[in-house]
Short mmCIF file of C-alpha atoms in Angstrom, two decimals:
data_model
loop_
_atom_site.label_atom_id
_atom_site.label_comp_id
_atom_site.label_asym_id
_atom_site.label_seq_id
_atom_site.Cartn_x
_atom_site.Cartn_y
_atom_site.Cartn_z
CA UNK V 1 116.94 -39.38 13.70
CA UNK V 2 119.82 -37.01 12.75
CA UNK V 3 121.43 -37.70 16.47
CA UNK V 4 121.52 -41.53 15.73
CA UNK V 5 122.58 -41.18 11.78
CA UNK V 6 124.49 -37.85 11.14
CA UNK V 7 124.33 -38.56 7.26
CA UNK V 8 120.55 -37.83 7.33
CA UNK V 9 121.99 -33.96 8.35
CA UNK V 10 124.86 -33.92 5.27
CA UNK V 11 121.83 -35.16 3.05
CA UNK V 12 119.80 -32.61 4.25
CA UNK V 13 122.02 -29.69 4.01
CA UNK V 14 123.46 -31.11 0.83
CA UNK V 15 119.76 -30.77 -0.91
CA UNK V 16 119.21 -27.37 0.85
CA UNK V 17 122.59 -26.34 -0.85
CA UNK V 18 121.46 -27.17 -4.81
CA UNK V 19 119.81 -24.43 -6.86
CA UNK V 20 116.34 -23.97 -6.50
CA UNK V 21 115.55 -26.06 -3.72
CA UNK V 22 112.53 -24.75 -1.98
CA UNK V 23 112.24 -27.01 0.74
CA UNK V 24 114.59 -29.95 2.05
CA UNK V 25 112.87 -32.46 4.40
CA UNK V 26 113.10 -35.78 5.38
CA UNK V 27 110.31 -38.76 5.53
CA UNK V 28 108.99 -40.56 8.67
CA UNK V 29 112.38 -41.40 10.74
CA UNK V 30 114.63 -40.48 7.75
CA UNK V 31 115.35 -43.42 5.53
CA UNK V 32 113.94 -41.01 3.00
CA UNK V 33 115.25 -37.34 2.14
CA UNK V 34 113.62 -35.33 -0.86
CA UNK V 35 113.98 -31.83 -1.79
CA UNK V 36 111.63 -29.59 -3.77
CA UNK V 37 111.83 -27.67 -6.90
CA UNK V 38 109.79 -25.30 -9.29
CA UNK V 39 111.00 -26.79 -12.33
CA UNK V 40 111.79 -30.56 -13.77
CA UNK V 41 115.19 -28.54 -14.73
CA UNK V 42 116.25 -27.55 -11.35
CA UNK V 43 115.19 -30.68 -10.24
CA UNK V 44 117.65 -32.34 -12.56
CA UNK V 45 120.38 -30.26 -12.05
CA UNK V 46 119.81 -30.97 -8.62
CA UNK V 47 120.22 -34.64 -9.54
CA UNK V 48 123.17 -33.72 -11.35
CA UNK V 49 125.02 -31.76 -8.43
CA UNK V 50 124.14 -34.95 -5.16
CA UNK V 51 125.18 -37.49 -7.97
CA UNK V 52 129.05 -36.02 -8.68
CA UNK V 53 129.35 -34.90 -5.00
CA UNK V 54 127.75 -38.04 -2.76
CA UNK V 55 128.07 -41.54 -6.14
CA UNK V 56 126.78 -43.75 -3.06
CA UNK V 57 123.61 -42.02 -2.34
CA UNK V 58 120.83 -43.41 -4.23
CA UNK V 59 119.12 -40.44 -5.83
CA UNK V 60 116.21 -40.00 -8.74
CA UNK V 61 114.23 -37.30 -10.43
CA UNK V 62 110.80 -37.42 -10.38
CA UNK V 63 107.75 -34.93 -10.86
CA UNK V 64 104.64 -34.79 -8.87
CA UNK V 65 101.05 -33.60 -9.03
CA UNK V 66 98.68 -33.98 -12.12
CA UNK V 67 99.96 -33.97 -15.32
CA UNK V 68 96.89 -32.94 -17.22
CA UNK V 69 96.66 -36.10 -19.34
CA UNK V 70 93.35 -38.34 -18.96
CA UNK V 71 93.44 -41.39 -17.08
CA UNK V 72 91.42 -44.78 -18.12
#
């Protein structure tokens, strides 16, 4: 995937480059890159940093796992 659409590599190396990121990967062929974090903070700093470097790449926030709230 990288070969046939270099900006998969920038994105990657870009996330990889942001305090606090664990682990920089890519989904199925690539039309989705995601980096991990500890903390919701470094996660939005994160955010922060790809948003002022890369304004075209679509980028978001998010958490994952449970919360610890009850669910209907």
């Amino acid at each position: 995937a990288i070969e046939l659409m270099p900006v998969i590599g920038d994105i990657l190396a870009a996330l990889s480059a942001t305090k606090g990121c664990e682990l920089a990967r890519m989904s199925g062929s690539g039309a989705t890159c995601f980096g991990l974090y500890a903390t919701k903070a470094e996660a939005e700093s994160a955010l922060q940093e790809i948003e002022s470097q890369s304004p075209s790449w679509w980028a978001v926030a998010s958490q994952m796992g449970y919360d610890g709230s009850k669910h209907g």
